[in-house]
């Protein structure tokens, strides 16, 4: 921008000069003309030359003045900094070093190297180009090693920022250093200190005010911490020496486990900290009683009497952490409740898991689920649903103990990590308190709602080899108790057996697929008004060689956790298409064949090819195939879901939303997803007779679906009353034991033939 302005001014001046020269030439040529014209031209030319001259002079002065004053200000700043600092430019034309830096780098003002040589040297590089400058500016707190004198080296942590650009476009950088040599200097200080300690009790003699960074020494055999005065001022804790407990009282609760872990290592394995510099970053309450981030860069040192002392520098790194925190907030905070999200939970959990091993402590991991939360979303609206989640998060936060942690892990799922105090009943007590608070929210817009939550819990490290495993087990416990609202279920060894059983199922299933032990059963879908079969749902069964049938609930969830599900789906699609075509060829009425698809299948890139291939191979027109997707699957990645569904719709295949109403949010998504059929979950049908709210939901869902041209089918219809009620509410089709259970291909064929003559309308 500045360069543009500069060019503009130059162009105006050049134009002005050219015009003036032209006028002078013109005036000279016409010097014999009328005296008056000649006089006017000459006067103008003289005036123009004079004005240009004055303008150039004035402009140069202003520019120089402005530049000098800004550079003066920066030089003054550098000179007055107590920390090593320098001001330099990107052409390496100038380098202004302050006294602290000259001292640290052992430079003689009389024999200063040229900036082109000096600057790269101070950053420990051979040369500096634009790329190097970019790295230097971006890397905060990076240690640079540069040569000092003939054969020594020195380390410095540089923080560099661009501070000024002059009129010529030169950019000036201000680099402020933390001289790590101070820490190394301390080593020799420490040696003499320990000698003096041995000789005298007068510790006041010790001056630790080496720099303007705080210094902390830890004397291992007395367990005493010696802070420099600067450090005492920094964190507002006075006293010639502290105990670890004094310092611990200032540590931010979330960082306590980390602090304890370091204290323990220092006490028991201090030799691990010999020879290498360690960095501990944590939050302490500062002098102003606000938590700030500090970095302690320390090392263990052998002292004269054979003992060991820890020594190092404390720097306030809050500013850098603030920037990190903004990024973290986006990545690690849940947008609705403003509490940590699953990513953050996993990070913290893994760290705490390590602590449990090292500190011999344990934690409870509790996962919670608000029961039938989708009903709140549907009946009270999305905004109120979010409001409830927020309030639930607040209730959760209140239960956090020291060093504990809470997060929202998905939709209506939350997790808590609590310090295990030895009280076996703690998880149940805490969850009961949360349940009580949740129940108390059933006022105002949540009036008459039964607000409950279920929970599952496991103990860490006892119940798993990693945090992830402990979480899985807590979730497993939650899922086993989920049939009862408000259940609080702890993970047990028996559940472990279930997990083992699942892994056996997986092995057996793999073999079963190879041996073609999977078969398809079909359940009819009936039109409520005519009683005619309009479709069939293909449901997979595992027929063991001894004739026993394994229901899909046993093996599908196991298969869904592995790529086996894709093999199963491929088989189901091919077999269902083949069967549908066979029945069409036999002259049976045209009916739509539905197949179920799992998340892993649906998100596979080649899913459309598999479907198109099966249709083509059997020459089945696409409109006779319907794919059932569950709502939770559809909501996992909404953008991908929409595009994948559109691809399938382009093929001409129909798409049904299965188990509608069991997921997290339903009505709102109905509008954006290209479904052709909506399958109301069995739970609606079950509760419809005596729950007015459910009736209201069914009728509004049907209404919205109709308005969008989507047909509706109800699952799990077992009684004539349910069928009648559904018809009154406007539902189109039904599926359930009232009409027919899933049956073999042979029985299905007979069922369809019978249906052509005998139909029942309830
Ligand atoms: P779904 O897709 O919701 O299938 C409906 C289930 O409800 C079937 O159970 C069916 O037998 C059962 N059902 C139908 N009418 C009634 C009724 O009136 N009362 C009761 N109590 N139940 C009824 P099924 O066949 O055991 O399948 C269970 C689930 O397993 C299915 O639920 C589906 O999620 C999954 N599944 C079945 N076959 C496949 C498949 O080929 N692929 C995939 N990915 N999943 C499948
Ligand atoms: Mg289904
Ligand atoms: Mg279903």
PDB file of C-alpha atoms and ligand atoms in Angstrom, residues 537 596 628 630 658-660 679-682 715 735, ligand 3:
ATOM      1  CA  UNK A 537     -38.160 -55.971   4.118  1.00  0.00           C
ATOM      2  CA  UNK A 596     -31.026 -52.323   5.573  1.00  0.00           C
ATOM      3  CA  UNK A 628     -33.367 -48.365   4.762  1.00  0.00           C
ATOM      4  CA  UNK A 630     -31.321 -45.383  10.372  1.00  0.00           C
ATOM      5  CA  UNK A 658     -35.634 -46.479   9.441  1.00  0.00           C
ATOM      6  CA  UNK A 659     -36.357 -46.412  13.187  1.00  0.00           C
ATOM      7  CA  UNK A 660     -37.470 -42.794  12.863  1.00  0.00           C
ATOM      8  CA  UNK A 679     -40.494 -45.668   9.043  1.00  0.00           C
ATOM      9  CA  UNK A 680     -41.860 -44.731  12.453  1.00  0.00           C
ATOM     10  CA  UNK A 681     -40.077 -46.696  15.130  1.00  0.00           C
ATOM     11  CA  UNK A 682     -41.821 -49.453  17.049  1.00  0.00           C
ATOM     12  CA  UNK A 715     -43.095 -50.647  12.409  1.00  0.00           C
ATOM     13  CA  UNK A 735     -45.330 -53.680   9.132  1.00  0.00           C
TER      14      UNK A 735
HETATM   15 MG1  LIG B   3     -36.696 -50.422  12.036  1.00  0.00          MG
END
